[in-house]
């Protein structure tokens, strides 16, 4: 279906690929991995003919349809969610609106209505619409939202509509760049299950190891040192094991090569001044020069960055208390009589079905949302930090990235700050950028770094792993494991949840049920043996 041969590509004076090869066959599920900046998105652009290559070929079957999901959907239009999901053109839009107008006004006996119905049938619209609605529902949309304009939704929800569009299209090769970024646990569970039965091939970039473990059967790593595409059979966990084994083998081969070089050098040193050995010595010298050309010590797989995060100030035992909280949006009641106490040092994950009120609860705790009834008591020593994916107003857009973090904690040395920024995907040239030119994802990551270098003693985090690669997620996990304050978070990353959560609050129908004993304890008590099913259970 897709064959890349001898691909060579250089950008910005750096070679990304040198004679790289890749094959994706019909029906295969392949994950593309590699460190930030290795060239994953560039490779996608080459496959999609959006970027040229220096050498090589990209071959796709002529009759194969390729669909692509980018990380961002762009500015929303006047299209409805259903129209986006159906992937319809201007003609279909006109047809649908004629039909809906006729149905809503009762004027279904007009020639215009009959013509629109006939054309809708010709275009297979009656099969297309139910399929689109089913997929939209699986991704978390409610039925009364199908006809709403995309402009009424956040960028994350518009992305879900575009995911639906691809699934309705059902291309032979489905290419996705970070498809899980904008999904909660419930929609992610549905999405993974849907893709497990997908009839076409899948090629994706992802930083969600559980998602890859449950779906892919081949992992292709971009090796920035060798500038190659290296294929590993199996899921992401299999890839990690095989990559370490491959590195160990390369190290052993390097050691053997070095021993052979030492042996050749010993011969040269021993017989350099022996006339009868002059010819052999010259042969050995030439041999040694060739061996030196091949002498390159393997670089170890990138390790998780370790940083000793500053100790937050000590809070009182009861950090925040909520008593008889009532919160509603119009006629929809989210909480009525909610009682909740957060205590010092707890690490709590909020789980539950989409729309249950997880983010609402975080906003109430943080004080960013007014409630209609009840009382919120904050401990006198509580220093609160609320991390939201969309909260960027705390950044000074005139500052550089480096200046912004240095100002957050003046006790840190510049090299320490640069190291922390590097572990969260800010490369050397990025730290001097003005914040105003950063993307939304970069601003989100920068806010995260600011929290980590000057941590509050109550840290509230809504999907903190979005826009992070796997090693950065691991760095965040390691830092938060050592965090001595109180942590309350929402995440769709099962690995992240399992690594940190010591208490689970299950939220559904206005009720908050506390499970003390960790994430696995919650799965056991919920009576469900599937990780994702457990955290989305009603």
Short mmCIF file of C-alpha atoms in Angstrom, two decimals:
data_model
loop_
_atom_site.label_atom_id
_atom_site.label_comp_id
_atom_site.label_asym_id
_atom_site.label_seq_id
_atom_site.Cartn_x
_atom_site.Cartn_y
_atom_site.Cartn_z
CA UNK A 1 0.00 0.00 0.00
CA UNK A 2 2.76 2.45 1.00
CA UNK A 3 6.43 1.96 0.15
CA UNK A 4 9.23 4.43 0.91
CA UNK A 5 12.57 3.64 -0.69
CA UNK A 6 15.96 5.24 -0.05
CA UNK A 7 14.46 8.44 1.36
CA UNK A 8 16.97 11.24 2.01
CA UNK A 9 15.84 14.56 3.45
CA UNK A 10 17.74 17.46 5.00
CA UNK A 11 16.21 20.51 6.69
CA UNK A 12 17.90 23.51 8.27
CA UNK A 13 21.35 22.11 7.64
CA UNK A 14 20.53 18.81 9.39
CA UNK A 15 19.90 15.48 7.72
CA UNK A 16 16.72 13.87 9.00
CA UNK A 17 16.74 10.76 6.79
CA UNK A 18 19.48 9.06 4.80
CA UNK A 19 18.39 6.23 2.48
CA UNK A 20 15.51 5.40 4.84
CA UNK A 21 12.97 2.71 3.96
CA UNK A 22 9.45 1.91 5.14
CA UNK A 23 6.63 -0.36 4.04
CA UNK A 24 3.04 -0.31 5.28
CA UNK A 25 0.92 -3.17 3.98
CA UNK A 26 -2.87 -3.39 3.69
CA UNK A 27 -4.54 -3.70 7.09
CA UNK A 28 -1.39 -3.11 9.17
CA UNK A 29 -1.38 -0.90 12.29
CA UNK A 30 1.89 1.01 12.53
CA UNK A 31 3.08 3.61 15.07
CA UNK A 32 5.81 6.10 14.16
CA UNK A 33 7.91 7.13 17.16
CA UNK A 34 11.04 9.14 17.85
CA UNK A 35 12.23 12.12 19.90
CA UNK A 36 10.82 15.56 19.34
CA UNK A 37 12.32 17.08 16.19
CA UNK A 38 13.38 13.73 14.74
CA UNK A 39 11.18 14.26 11.66
CA UNK A 40 7.91 12.42 12.32
CA UNK A 41 5.65 15.20 11.06
CA UNK A 42 8.05 15.89 8.17
CA UNK A 43 7.80 12.26 7.09
CA UNK A 44 4.01 12.54 7.13
CA UNK A 45 4.20 15.65 4.95
CA UNK A 46 6.46 13.82 2.47
CA UNK A 47 4.00 10.92 2.26
CA UNK A 48 1.15 13.39 1.68
CA UNK A 49 3.12 15.28 -1.03
CA UNK A 50 3.19 18.42 1.13
CA UNK A 51 6.99 18.32 1.43
CA UNK A 52 9.62 17.42 -1.15
CA UNK A 53 12.40 14.91 -0.59
CA UNK A 54 16.03 15.24 -1.65
CA UNK A 55 16.30 11.67 -2.90
CA UNK A 56 14.23 8.50 -2.92
CA UNK A 57 10.68 7.52 -3.81
CA UNK A 58 7.29 7.28 -2.10
CA UNK A 59 4.91 4.85 -3.75
CA UNK A 60 1.22 4.43 -2.92
CA UNK A 61 -1.24 2.11 -4.61
CA UNK A 62 -3.09 4.10 -7.24
CA UNK A 63 -6.49 2.91 -6.11
CA UNK A 64 -5.85 3.38 -2.36
CA UNK A 65 -7.53 6.32 -0.59
CA UNK A 66 -5.46 8.13 2.04
CA UNK A 67 -7.02 10.11 4.90
CA UNK A 68 -5.07 12.36 7.25
CA UNK A 69 -5.81 13.79 10.70
CA UNK A 70 -3.56 16.71 11.66
CA UNK A 71 -2.89 17.76 15.26
CA UNK A 72 -5.05 20.87 14.88
CA UNK A 73 -8.23 21.39 12.86
CA UNK A 74 -7.75 25.06 12.05
CA UNK A 75 -10.36 27.77 12.50
CA UNK A 76 -13.95 26.46 12.78
CA UNK A 77 -16.42 27.33 10.03
CA UNK A 78 -20.20 27.64 9.83
CA UNK A 79 -20.49 23.91 9.11
CA UNK A 80 -22.45 21.93 11.64
CA UNK A 81 -20.80 19.11 13.54
CA UNK A 82 -22.81 16.59 11.50
CA UNK A 83 -21.82 18.23 8.21
CA UNK A 84 -18.14 18.01 9.17
CA UNK A 85 -18.52 14.36 10.15
CA UNK A 86 -20.29 13.50 6.91
CA UNK A 87 -17.49 15.13 4.92
CA UNK A 88 -20.02 16.69 2.61
CA UNK A 89 -19.44 19.21 -0.14
CA UNK A 90 -21.43 22.35 -1.00
CA UNK A 91 -23.97 20.37 -3.02
CA UNK A 92 -24.72 18.05 -0.12
CA UNK A 93 -25.01 21.00 2.27
CA UNK A 94 -27.66 22.56 0.02
CA UNK A 95 -29.52 19.24 -0.27
CA UNK A 96 -29.53 18.65 3.49
CA UNK A 97 -30.77 22.12 4.27
CA UNK A 98 -33.59 21.81 1.73
CA UNK A 99 -34.68 18.51 3.29
CA UNK A 100 -34.49 19.83 6.85
CA UNK A 101 -36.36 23.00 5.97
CA UNK A 102 -39.11 20.95 4.37
CA UNK A 103 -39.34 18.62 7.39
CA UNK A 104 -39.40 21.49 9.90
CA UNK A 105 -42.05 23.48 7.99
CA UNK A 106 -44.13 20.51 6.88
CA UNK A 107 -43.61 21.44 3.21
CA UNK A 108 -42.51 18.01 2.00
CA UNK A 109 -44.70 17.86 -1.09
CA UNK A 110 -42.77 20.45 -3.11
CA UNK A 111 -40.73 19.62 -6.24
CA UNK A 112 -37.64 21.07 -4.53
CA UNK A 113 -38.02 18.69 -1.59
CA UNK A 114 -38.55 15.65 -3.85
CA UNK A 115 -35.53 16.58 -5.99
CA UNK A 116 -33.37 16.99 -2.89
CA UNK A 117 -34.48 13.61 -1.56
CA UNK A 118 -33.72 11.85 -4.85
CA UNK A 119 -30.25 13.41 -5.05
CA UNK A 120 -29.60 12.56 -1.38
CA UNK A 121 -30.39 8.92 -2.18
CA UNK A 122 -28.06 8.94 -5.22
CA UNK A 123 -25.20 10.19 -3.01
CA UNK A 124 -25.80 7.42 -0.45
CA UNK A 125 -26.76 10.05 2.10
CA UNK A 126 -29.22 7.84 3.96
CA UNK A 127 -26.39 5.46 4.87
CA UNK A 128 -23.86 8.25 5.46
CA UNK A 129 -25.85 10.21 8.00
CA UNK A 130 -26.62 7.35 10.46
CA UNK A 131 -22.98 6.27 10.33
CA UNK A 132 -21.79 9.80 11.07
CA UNK A 133 -24.23 10.17 13.97
CA UNK A 134 -23.14 6.86 15.48
CA UNK A 135 -19.47 7.84 15.31
CA UNK A 136 -20.12 11.32 16.71
CA UNK A 137 -21.97 9.77 19.64
CA UNK A 138 -19.07 7.41 20.27
CA UNK A 139 -16.72 10.38 20.38
CA UNK A 140 -18.82 12.10 23.03
CA UNK A 141 -21.25 14.35 21.15
CA UNK A 142 -24.84 14.49 22.32
CA UNK A 143 -27.66 14.17 19.80
CA UNK A 144 -28.81 17.76 20.26
CA UNK A 145 -25.30 18.96 19.34
CA UNK A 146 -25.18 17.39 15.86
CA UNK A 147 -26.83 20.38 14.18
CA UNK A 148 -24.86 23.04 16.05
CA UNK A 149 -22.24 25.11 14.24
CA UNK A 150 -18.61 24.17 14.80
CA UNK A 151 -18.06 27.74 15.98
CA UNK A 152 -19.96 26.90 19.16
CA UNK A 153 -17.38 24.31 20.21
CA UNK A 154 -13.81 24.42 21.52
CA UNK A 155 -10.95 23.39 19.28
CA UNK A 156 -10.76 19.99 20.96
CA UNK A 157 -14.38 19.21 20.16
CA UNK A 158 -13.97 20.38 16.57
CA UNK A 159 -11.06 17.94 16.31
CA UNK A 160 -13.40 15.15 17.40
CA UNK A 161 -15.73 16.07 14.53
CA UNK A 162 -12.79 15.80 12.13
CA UNK A 163 -11.88 12.39 13.58
CA UNK A 164 -15.47 11.36 12.88
CA UNK A 165 -15.13 12.66 9.31
CA UNK A 166 -12.16 10.37 8.70
CA UNK A 167 -13.86 7.34 10.23
CA UNK A 168 -16.95 7.95 8.09
CA UNK A 169 -14.73 8.28 5.01
CA UNK A 170 -12.97 5.02 5.95
CA UNK A 171 -9.80 5.57 3.86
CA UNK A 172 -7.62 2.61 2.94
CA UNK A 173 -4.67 4.28 4.69
CA UNK A 174 -5.59 6.25 7.81
CA UNK A 175 -2.79 8.61 8.87
CA UNK A 176 -3.12 10.35 12.25
CA UNK A 177 -0.86 12.79 14.09
CA UNK A 178 -1.52 12.61 17.84
CA UNK A 179 -5.17 11.54 17.51
CA UNK A 180 -5.77 11.09 21.27
CA UNK A 181 -4.77 14.62 22.35
CA UNK A 182 -8.32 15.95 22.45
CA UNK A 183 -10.14 12.88 23.75
CA UNK A 184 -11.26 12.06 27.27
CA UNK A 185 -11.11 8.53 28.62
CA UNK A 186 -14.60 7.51 27.51
CA UNK A 187 -14.20 8.68 23.91
CA UNK A 188 -10.68 7.24 23.85
CA UNK A 189 -11.99 3.84 24.92
CA UNK A 190 -14.58 3.95 22.16
CA UNK A 191 -12.01 5.18 19.60
CA UNK A 192 -9.49 2.44 20.40
CA UNK A 193 -12.19 -0.24 20.17
CA UNK A 194 -13.42 1.18 16.85
CA UNK A 195 -9.91 1.24 15.38
CA UNK A 196 -9.25 -2.35 16.49
CA UNK A 197 -11.87 -3.40 13.91
CA UNK A 198 -10.90 -0.81 11.30
CA UNK A 199 -10.66 -2.46 7.86
CA UNK A 200 -7.87 -0.26 6.47
CA UNK A 201 -4.23 0.32 7.36
CA UNK A 202 -3.28 2.76 10.13
CA UNK A 203 -0.10 4.84 10.34
CA UNK A 204 -0.01 7.12 13.37
CA UNK A 205 2.16 9.32 15.52
CA UNK A 206 1.23 8.92 19.19
CA UNK A 207 2.62 9.53 22.67
CA UNK A 208 0.03 7.39 24.44
CA UNK A 209 1.76 4.09 25.18
CA UNK A 210 -1.41 2.33 26.38
CA UNK A 211 -3.21 3.35 23.19
CA UNK A 212 -0.33 1.97 21.10
CA UNK A 213 -0.07 -1.18 23.19
CA UNK A 214 -3.73 -1.91 22.60
CA UNK A 215 -3.70 -1.24 18.88
CA UNK A 216 -0.46 -1.36 16.90
CA UNK A 217 1.41 -4.40 15.65
CA UNK A 218 4.51 -2.62 14.37
CA UNK A 219 6.52 0.31 15.71
CA UNK A 220 8.80 2.28 13.40
CA UNK A 221 11.40 4.40 15.16
CA UNK A 222 13.14 7.37 13.58
CA UNK A 223 16.75 6.97 14.72
CA UNK A 224 18.18 10.54 14.63
CA UNK A 225 21.75 9.24 14.90
CA UNK A 226 21.60 6.72 12.08
CA UNK A 227 18.94 8.82 10.22
CA UNK A 228 17.11 5.57 9.52
CA UNK A 229 13.62 4.17 9.95
CA UNK A 230 13.96 1.06 12.12
CA UNK A 231 11.01 -1.34 12.33
CA UNK A 232 10.13 -3.40 15.40
CA UNK A 233 7.47 -6.09 15.48
CA UNK A 234 4.80 -5.85 18.14
CA UNK A 235 3.31 -3.07 20.25
CA UNK A 236 5.04 -0.24 22.11
CA UNK A 237 6.08 -2.37 25.10
CA UNK A 238 7.59 -4.93 22.71
CA UNK A 239 9.42 -2.11 20.96
CA UNK A 240 10.98 -0.88 24.21
CA UNK A 241 12.33 -4.34 24.99
CA UNK A 242 13.64 -4.91 21.46
CA UNK A 243 15.24 -1.46 21.27
CA UNK A 244 17.17 -2.07 24.49
CA UNK A 245 18.30 -5.49 23.20
CA UNK A 246 19.40 -3.90 19.92
CA UNK A 247 21.39 -1.25 21.79
CA UNK A 248 23.08 -3.90 23.96
CA UNK A 249 24.07 -5.82 20.83
CA UNK A 250 25.46 -2.66 19.20
CA UNK A 251 27.49 -1.87 22.33
CA UNK A 252 28.95 -5.38 22.34
CA UNK A 253 29.81 -5.09 18.64
CA UNK A 254 31.46 -1.70 19.34
CA UNK A 255 33.53 -3.22 22.15
CA UNK A 256 34.64 -6.08 19.90
CA UNK A 257 35.56 -3.58 17.19
CA UNK A 258 37.59 -1.54 19.70
CA UNK A 259 39.43 -4.67 20.87
CA UNK A 260 40.34 -5.46 17.27
CA UNK A 261 41.60 -1.90 16.77
CA UNK A 262 43.73 -2.20 19.91
CA UNK A 263 45.18 -5.46 18.58
CA UNK A 264 46.07 -3.81 15.24
CA UNK A 265 47.58 -0.80 17.03
CA UNK A 266 49.65 -3.13 19.22
CA UNK A 267 51.10 -4.79 16.09
CA UNK A 268 51.96 -1.38 14.62
CA UNK A 269 53.65 -0.21 17.82
CA UNK A 270 55.58 -3.44 18.19
CA UNK A 271 56.98 -3.69 14.68
CA UNK A 272 57.06 -0.02 13.59
CA UNK A 273 60.89 0.03 13.54
CA UNK A 274 61.46 -3.50 12.23
CA UNK A 275 62.52 -3.26 8.61
CA UNK A 276 61.37 -6.74 7.65
CA UNK A 277 57.84 -5.88 8.89
CA UNK A 278 57.57 -2.49 7.16
CA UNK A 279 55.13 -3.68 4.50
CA UNK A 280 52.89 -5.40 7.08
CA UNK A 281 53.01 -2.34 9.33
CA UNK A 282 51.85 -0.12 6.46
CA UNK A 283 49.01 -2.56 5.73
CA UNK A 284 47.99 -2.43 9.38
CA UNK A 285 48.09 1.38 9.40
CA UNK A 286 45.76 1.50 6.39
CA UNK A 287 43.57 -1.13 8.04
CA UNK A 288 43.43 0.92 11.24
CA UNK A 289 42.39 4.08 9.38
CA UNK A 290 39.49 2.25 7.79
CA UNK A 291 38.49 0.79 11.16
CA UNK A 292 38.50 4.28 12.71
CA UNK A 293 36.06 5.46 10.05
CA UNK A 294 33.61 2.83 11.26
CA UNK A 295 34.36 3.49 14.92
CA UNK A 296 31.25 5.08 16.39
CA UNK A 297 30.06 4.35 19.89
CA UNK A 298 26.30 3.65 19.97
CA UNK A 299 24.24 6.35 21.65
CA UNK A 300 22.11 5.02 24.48
CA UNK A 301 18.31 5.40 24.19
CA UNK A 302 17.20 8.75 25.52
CA UNK A 303 16.81 8.62 29.29
CA UNK A 304 14.12 10.25 31.37
CA UNK A 305 15.25 13.68 32.55
CA UNK A 306 15.56 13.90 36.32
CA UNK A 307 15.08 17.17 38.12
CA UNK A 308 14.81 17.86 41.84
CA UNK A 309 11.72 20.02 41.98
CA UNK A 310 11.72 22.66 44.73
CA UNK A 311 9.88 21.74 47.91
CA UNK A 312 6.46 23.46 48.07
CA UNK A 313 5.47 25.27 51.27
CA UNK A 314 3.77 23.05 53.83
CA UNK A 315 -0.02 23.33 53.90
CA UNK A 316 -2.36 22.69 56.79
CA UNK A 317 -3.87 19.19 57.01
CA UNK A 318 -7.19 20.17 55.40
CA UNK A 319 -6.22 21.88 52.16
CA UNK A 320 -9.71 22.56 50.77
CA UNK A 321 -13.19 21.67 52.05
CA UNK A 322 -16.37 21.73 49.96
CA UNK A 323 -19.67 21.64 51.85
CA UNK A 324 -23.12 21.19 50.29
CA UNK A 325 -21.96 22.51 46.91
CA UNK A 326 -24.65 23.08 44.29
CA UNK A 327 -23.64 23.71 40.69
CA UNK A 328 -25.87 23.77 37.62
CA UNK A 329 -25.67 24.96 34.03
CA UNK A 330 -29.17 26.19 33.32
CA UNK A 331 -31.53 23.34 34.08
CA UNK A 332 -28.75 20.76 34.10
CA UNK A 333 -27.70 20.09 37.68
CA UNK A 334 -24.11 18.86 38.01
CA UNK A 335 -23.78 18.80 41.81
CA UNK A 336 -26.37 19.20 44.54
CA UNK A 337 -25.12 18.85 48.12
CA UNK A 338 -21.56 17.81 47.28
CA UNK A 339 -19.20 17.34 50.25
CA UNK A 340 -15.48 16.84 49.65
CA UNK A 341 -12.31 17.29 51.70
CA UNK A 342 -8.79 17.36 50.25
CA UNK A 343 -5.99 16.60 52.69
CA UNK A 344 -2.29 17.30 52.61
CA UNK A 345 -0.20 14.98 50.44
CA UNK A 346 -3.05 13.21 48.64
CA UNK A 347 -2.62 12.26 44.98
CA UNK A 348 -6.11 12.03 43.51
CA UNK A 349 -7.37 11.27 40.01
CA UNK A 350 -10.89 12.26 38.91
CA UNK A 351 -12.57 9.70 36.65
CA UNK A 352 -16.04 9.20 35.24
CA UNK A 353 -18.08 9.42 32.04
CA UNK A 354 -17.92 12.39 29.70
CA UNK A 355 -19.90 15.35 31.03
CA UNK A 356 -20.05 14.02 34.59
CA UNK A 357 -18.42 17.18 35.96
CA UNK A 358 -14.72 16.37 36.40
CA UNK A 359 -13.41 19.66 35.00
CA UNK A 360 -16.24 21.51 36.74
CA UNK A 361 -15.09 20.08 40.08
CA UNK A 362 -11.49 21.18 39.44
CA UNK A 363 -12.71 24.70 38.64
CA UNK A 364 -14.81 24.82 41.81
CA UNK A 365 -11.89 23.67 43.94
CA UNK A 366 -9.58 26.22 42.31
CA UNK A 367 -12.05 29.08 42.68
CA UNK A 368 -12.29 29.66 38.93
CA UNK A 369 -16.00 28.84 38.85
CA UNK A 370 -18.75 30.37 40.99
CA UNK A 371 -21.29 27.91 42.37
CA UNK A 372 -24.93 28.46 43.25
CA UNK A 373 -24.94 27.03 46.77
CA UNK A 374 -22.77 25.67 49.54
CA UNK A 375 -19.41 26.73 50.91
CA UNK A 376 -15.78 26.41 49.82
CA UNK A 377 -13.17 26.62 52.60
CA UNK A 378 -9.51 27.02 51.69
CA UNK A 379 -6.80 26.30 54.25
CA UNK A 380 -4.96 29.41 55.43
CA UNK A 381 -1.60 27.97 54.29
CA UNK A 382 -2.87 26.67 50.93
CA UNK A 383 -0.93 27.89 47.91
CA UNK A 384 -2.99 26.83 44.92
CA UNK A 385 -2.01 26.24 41.31
CA UNK A 386 -4.58 25.42 38.61
CA UNK A 387 -3.20 24.01 35.37
CA UNK A 388 -5.66 24.06 32.48
CA UNK A 389 -4.86 23.24 28.87
CA UNK A 390 -6.41 26.53 27.84
CA UNK A 391 -5.18 28.76 30.67
CA UNK A 392 -2.44 30.99 29.24
CA UNK A 393 -3.36 34.37 30.66
CA UNK A 394 -0.72 34.04 33.39
CA UNK A 395 2.06 34.30 30.78
CA UNK A 396 3.78 37.59 29.98
CA UNK A 397 3.79 37.55 26.18
CA UNK A 398 6.65 40.07 26.00
CA UNK A 399 9.00 37.72 27.87
CA UNK A 400 11.18 35.09 26.28
CA UNK A 401 10.57 31.48 27.28
CA UNK A 402 13.76 31.49 29.36
CA UNK A 403 12.95 34.79 31.10
CA UNK A 404 9.44 33.63 31.99
CA UNK A 405 10.69 30.52 33.81
CA UNK A 406 13.64 32.32 35.43
CA UNK A 407 11.17 34.85 36.85
CA UNK A 408 9.02 32.03 38.28
CA UNK A 409 11.85 30.87 40.55
CA UNK A 410 14.81 33.20 40.95
CA UNK A 411 16.79 30.63 42.96
CA UNK A 412 17.37 28.43 39.90
CA UNK A 413 20.50 28.77 37.78
CA UNK A 414 20.10 29.38 34.05
CA UNK A 415 21.55 26.00 33.11
CA UNK A 416 19.02 24.29 35.41
CA UNK A 417 16.15 26.16 33.77
CA UNK A 418 17.44 25.33 30.28
CA UNK A 419 17.65 21.65 31.26
CA UNK A 420 14.07 21.60 32.54
CA UNK A 421 12.81 23.38 29.41
CA UNK A 422 14.70 20.89 27.24
CA UNK A 423 13.01 17.95 28.92
CA UNK A 424 9.65 19.49 28.05
CA UNK A 425 10.43 19.85 24.36
CA UNK A 426 11.87 23.38 24.27
CA UNK A 427 15.03 23.11 22.21
CA UNK A 428 18.00 25.43 22.54
CA UNK A 429 16.73 27.89 19.93
CA UNK A 430 13.21 27.88 21.42
CA UNK A 431 14.12 29.33 24.81
CA UNK A 432 14.87 32.76 23.29
CA UNK A 433 11.50 33.01 21.53
CA UNK A 434 8.98 35.60 22.69
CA UNK A 435 5.93 33.99 24.25
CA UNK A 436 3.61 35.83 21.86
CA UNK A 437 4.89 33.71 18.93
CA UNK A 438 4.43 30.35 20.65
CA UNK A 439 1.72 27.92 19.63
CA UNK A 440 -1.08 27.01 22.01
CA UNK A 441 0.62 23.71 22.80
CA UNK A 442 3.94 25.43 23.54
CA UNK A 443 2.23 27.90 25.87
CA UNK A 444 0.53 25.01 27.66
CA UNK A 445 3.87 23.27 28.16
CA UNK A 446 5.50 26.50 29.36
CA UNK A 447 2.77 26.95 31.96
CA UNK A 448 3.45 23.39 33.11
CA UNK A 449 7.17 24.11 33.53
CA UNK A 450 6.37 27.22 35.58
CA UNK A 451 4.31 25.14 38.00
CA UNK A 452 7.09 22.60 38.35
CA UNK A 453 9.90 25.05 39.11
CA UNK A 454 7.79 26.89 41.70
CA UNK A 455 5.22 24.34 42.83
CA UNK A 456 2.18 25.26 44.91
CA UNK A 457 1.14 22.94 47.73
CA UNK A 458 -2.17 22.22 45.98
CA UNK A 459 -1.74 21.39 42.31
CA UNK A 460 -4.86 20.98 40.18
CA UNK A 461 -4.16 19.63 36.67
CA UNK A 462 -6.54 19.09 33.76
CA UNK A 463 -4.98 16.80 31.10
CA UNK A 464 -1.34 17.80 31.81
CA UNK A 465 0.16 15.27 29.36
CA UNK A 466 -1.36 16.85 26.24
CA UNK A 467 1.40 18.12 23.87
CA UNK A 468 4.10 16.06 25.67
CA UNK A 469 6.10 13.21 24.17
CA UNK A 470 6.58 9.94 26.05
CA UNK A 471 9.91 10.86 27.67
CA UNK A 472 8.51 14.22 28.79
CA UNK A 473 5.51 12.42 30.31
CA UNK A 474 7.92 10.15 32.18
CA UNK A 475 9.87 13.19 33.40
CA UNK A 476 6.61 14.72 34.66
CA UNK A 477 5.68 11.46 36.38
CA UNK A 478 9.05 11.26 38.13
CA UNK A 479 8.76 14.85 39.30
CA UNK A 480 5.19 14.46 40.58
CA UNK A 481 6.05 11.23 42.40
CA UNK A 482 8.43 13.26 44.56
CA UNK A 483 5.96 16.12 44.93
CA UNK A 484 4.98 16.45 48.60
CA UNK A 485 1.95 18.69 48.11
CA UNK A 486 -1.61 17.70 47.24
CA UNK A 487 -2.26 16.69 43.64
CA UNK A 488 -5.69 16.43 41.98
CA UNK A 489 -5.73 15.66 38.26
CA UNK A 490 -7.73 14.54 35.25
CA UNK A 491 -6.05 12.48 32.55
CA UNK A 492 -6.86 10.14 29.67
CA UNK A 493 -3.39 8.55 29.91
CA UNK A 494 -3.78 5.27 31.80
CA UNK A 495 -0.01 4.94 32.33
CA UNK A 496 0.08 8.42 33.88
CA UNK A 497 -2.91 7.63 36.12
CA UNK A 498 -1.50 4.31 37.29
CA UNK A 499 1.91 5.87 38.00
CA UNK A 500 0.57 8.63 40.26
CA UNK A 501 -2.94 8.08 41.60
CA UNK A 502 -3.19 6.92 45.21
CA UNK A 503 -6.87 7.82 45.53
CA UNK A 504 -9.59 7.73 42.86
CA UNK A 505 -12.70 9.89 42.89
CA UNK A 506 -15.35 8.40 40.62
CA UNK A 507 -17.82 11.06 39.49
CA UNK A 508 -21.22 10.25 38.02
CA UNK A 509 -24.73 11.75 38.22
CA UNK A 510 -23.62 14.31 40.80
CA UNK A 511 -22.18 11.69 43.14
CA UNK A 512 -18.49 11.55 44.05
CA UNK A 513 -17.35 8.13 45.31
CA UNK A 514 -13.92 7.90 46.93
CA UNK A 515 -11.74 4.82 46.43
CA UNK A 516 -8.68 4.86 48.70
CA UNK A 517 -5.86 2.48 47.89
CA UNK A 518 -4.69 3.41 44.41
CA UNK A 519 -5.76 2.97 40.84
CA UNK A 520 -5.60 -0.83 40.71
CA UNK A 521 -7.68 -0.95 43.87
CA UNK A 522 -10.36 1.10 42.13
CA UNK A 523 -10.34 -1.24 39.11
CA UNK A 524 -10.75 -4.22 41.42
CA UNK A 525 -13.60 -2.65 43.40
CA UNK A 526 -15.35 -1.39 40.27
CA UNK A 527 -15.70 -4.99 39.12
CA UNK A 528 -14.25 -4.23 35.69
CA UNK A 529 -11.06 -5.79 34.39
CA UNK A 530 -10.42 -3.35 31.55
CA UNK A 531 -8.29 -0.33 32.50
CA UNK A 532 -10.12 2.13 30.31
CA UNK A 533 -13.57 0.68 30.95
CA UNK A 534 -13.00 1.03 34.68
CA UNK A 535 -12.13 4.71 34.59
CA UNK A 536 -15.11 5.54 32.38
CA UNK A 537 -17.65 3.39 34.18
CA UNK A 538 -21.00 4.92 35.10
#
